mmCIF file of C-alpha atoms in Angstrom:
data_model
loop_
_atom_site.group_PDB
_atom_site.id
_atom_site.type_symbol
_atom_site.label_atom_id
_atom_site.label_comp_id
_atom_site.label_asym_id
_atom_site.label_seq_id
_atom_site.Cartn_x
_atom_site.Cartn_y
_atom_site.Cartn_z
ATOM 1 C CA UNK E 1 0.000 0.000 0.000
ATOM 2 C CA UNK E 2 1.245 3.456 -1.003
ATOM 3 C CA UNK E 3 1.253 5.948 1.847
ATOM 4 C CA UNK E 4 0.276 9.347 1.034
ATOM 5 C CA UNK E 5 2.306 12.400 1.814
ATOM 6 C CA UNK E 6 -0.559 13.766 4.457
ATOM 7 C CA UNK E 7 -0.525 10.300 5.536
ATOM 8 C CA UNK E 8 3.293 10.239 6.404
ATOM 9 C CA UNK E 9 3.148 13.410 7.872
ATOM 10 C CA UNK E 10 0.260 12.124 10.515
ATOM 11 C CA UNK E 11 2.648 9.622 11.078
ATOM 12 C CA UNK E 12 5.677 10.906 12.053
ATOM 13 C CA UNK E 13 3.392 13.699 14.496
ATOM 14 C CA UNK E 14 2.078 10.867 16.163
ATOM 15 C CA UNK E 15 5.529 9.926 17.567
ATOM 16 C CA UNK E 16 6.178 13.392 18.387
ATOM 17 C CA UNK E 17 4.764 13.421 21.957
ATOM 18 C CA UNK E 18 7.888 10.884 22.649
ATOM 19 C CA UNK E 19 10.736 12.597 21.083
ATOM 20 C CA UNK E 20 13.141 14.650 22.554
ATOM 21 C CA UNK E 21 15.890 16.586 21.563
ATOM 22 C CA UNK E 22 17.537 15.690 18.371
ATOM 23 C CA UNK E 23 15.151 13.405 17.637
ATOM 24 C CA UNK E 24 12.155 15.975 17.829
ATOM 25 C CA UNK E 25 14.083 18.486 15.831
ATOM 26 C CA UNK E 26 14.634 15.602 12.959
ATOM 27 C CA UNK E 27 11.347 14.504 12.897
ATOM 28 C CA UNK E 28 10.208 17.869 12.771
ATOM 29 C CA UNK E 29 12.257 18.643 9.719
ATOM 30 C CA UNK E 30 11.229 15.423 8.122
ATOM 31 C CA UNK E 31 7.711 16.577 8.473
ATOM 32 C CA UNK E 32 8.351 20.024 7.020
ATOM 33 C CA UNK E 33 10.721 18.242 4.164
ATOM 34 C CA UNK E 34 7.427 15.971 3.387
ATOM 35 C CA UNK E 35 4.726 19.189 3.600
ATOM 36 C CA UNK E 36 6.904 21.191 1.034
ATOM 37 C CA UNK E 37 7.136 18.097 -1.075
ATOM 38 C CA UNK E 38 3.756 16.959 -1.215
ATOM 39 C CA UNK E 39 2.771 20.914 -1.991
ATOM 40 C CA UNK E 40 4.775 20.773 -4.673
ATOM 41 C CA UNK E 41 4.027 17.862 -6.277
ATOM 42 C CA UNK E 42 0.088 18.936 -5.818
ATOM 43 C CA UNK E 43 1.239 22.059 -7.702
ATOM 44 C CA UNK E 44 3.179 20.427 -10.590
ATOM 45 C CA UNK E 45 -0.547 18.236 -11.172
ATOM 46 C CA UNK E 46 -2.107 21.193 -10.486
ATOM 47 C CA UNK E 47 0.090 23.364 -13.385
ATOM 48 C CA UNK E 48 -0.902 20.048 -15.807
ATOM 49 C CA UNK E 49 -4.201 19.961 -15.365
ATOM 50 C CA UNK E 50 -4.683 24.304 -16.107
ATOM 51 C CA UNK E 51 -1.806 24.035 -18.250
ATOM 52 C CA UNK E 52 -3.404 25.382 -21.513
ATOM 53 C CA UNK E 53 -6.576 27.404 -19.573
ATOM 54 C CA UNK E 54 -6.138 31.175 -20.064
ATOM 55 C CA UNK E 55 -4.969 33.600 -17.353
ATOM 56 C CA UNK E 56 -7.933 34.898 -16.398
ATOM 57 C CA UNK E 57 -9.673 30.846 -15.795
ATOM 58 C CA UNK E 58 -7.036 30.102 -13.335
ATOM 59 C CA UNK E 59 -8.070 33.313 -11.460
ATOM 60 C CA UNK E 60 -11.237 31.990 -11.376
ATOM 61 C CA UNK E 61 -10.256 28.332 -10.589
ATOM 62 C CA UNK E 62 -8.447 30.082 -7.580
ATOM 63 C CA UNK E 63 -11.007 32.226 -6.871
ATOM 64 C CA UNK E 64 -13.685 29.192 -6.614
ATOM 65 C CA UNK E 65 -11.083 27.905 -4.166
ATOM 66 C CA UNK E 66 -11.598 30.166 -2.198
ATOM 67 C CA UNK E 67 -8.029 31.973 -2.364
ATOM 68 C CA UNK E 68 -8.223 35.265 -3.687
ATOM 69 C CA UNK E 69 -6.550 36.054 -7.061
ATOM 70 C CA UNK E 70 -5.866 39.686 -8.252
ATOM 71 C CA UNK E 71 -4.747 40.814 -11.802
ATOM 72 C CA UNK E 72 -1.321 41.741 -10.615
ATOM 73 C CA UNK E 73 -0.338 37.530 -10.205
ATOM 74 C CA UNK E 74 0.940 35.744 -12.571
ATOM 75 C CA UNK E 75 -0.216 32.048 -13.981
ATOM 76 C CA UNK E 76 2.172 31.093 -11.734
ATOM 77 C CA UNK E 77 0.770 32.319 -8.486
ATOM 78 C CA UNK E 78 -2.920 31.733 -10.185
ATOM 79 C CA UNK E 79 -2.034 27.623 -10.487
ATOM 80 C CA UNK E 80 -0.595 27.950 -6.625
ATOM 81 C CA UNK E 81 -3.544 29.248 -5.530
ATOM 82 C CA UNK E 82 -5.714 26.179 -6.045
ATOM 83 C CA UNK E 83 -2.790 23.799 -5.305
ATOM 84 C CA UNK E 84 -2.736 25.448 -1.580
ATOM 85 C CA UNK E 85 -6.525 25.358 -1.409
ATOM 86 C CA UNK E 86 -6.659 21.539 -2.603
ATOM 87 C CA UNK E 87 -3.306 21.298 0.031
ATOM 88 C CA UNK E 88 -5.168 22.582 2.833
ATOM 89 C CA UNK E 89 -7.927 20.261 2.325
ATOM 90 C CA UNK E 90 -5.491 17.421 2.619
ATOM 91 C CA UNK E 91 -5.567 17.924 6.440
ATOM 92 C CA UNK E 92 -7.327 16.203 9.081
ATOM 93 C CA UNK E 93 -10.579 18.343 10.594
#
């Protein structure tokens, strides 16, 4: 079974209540290692999927995502927009 990134990340703050130390500051930097990798890779599938969409539909994509999107980002920071929103929905309530 493939473990997902959020999935990992659950993991390793599970054990955090019993590290110390080193070992808390490693696992913490594993966890942020795994959170800026599994954003990343949501926003490289993200960037595919709106690839050929004009500008102004990835506003609008972002904008449905509830992250506010202004004329002065770029497609860019329009495809992050939904990645983060998609991201943040990742988590456990």
């Amino acid at each position: 079974m493939t473990m997902t990134t959020t999935q990992r990340i659950l993991d390793l703050v599970a054990t955090a209540p019993a590290s110390h130390g080193e070992d808390l500051v490693l696992l913490l930097s594993k966890a942020n290692e795994l959170y800026k990798q599994g954003l990343q890779n949501l926003h490289r599938e993200m960037a595919a999927r709106l690839g050929g969409r004009p500008t102004e539909e990835l506003m609008r994509a972002a904008e449905t995502a509830g992250m506010p999107c202004d004329a002065s980002q770029d497609r860019d920071e329009a495809t992050w927009l939904p990645a983060l929103a998609e991201w943040e929905m990742t988590r456990p309530p």
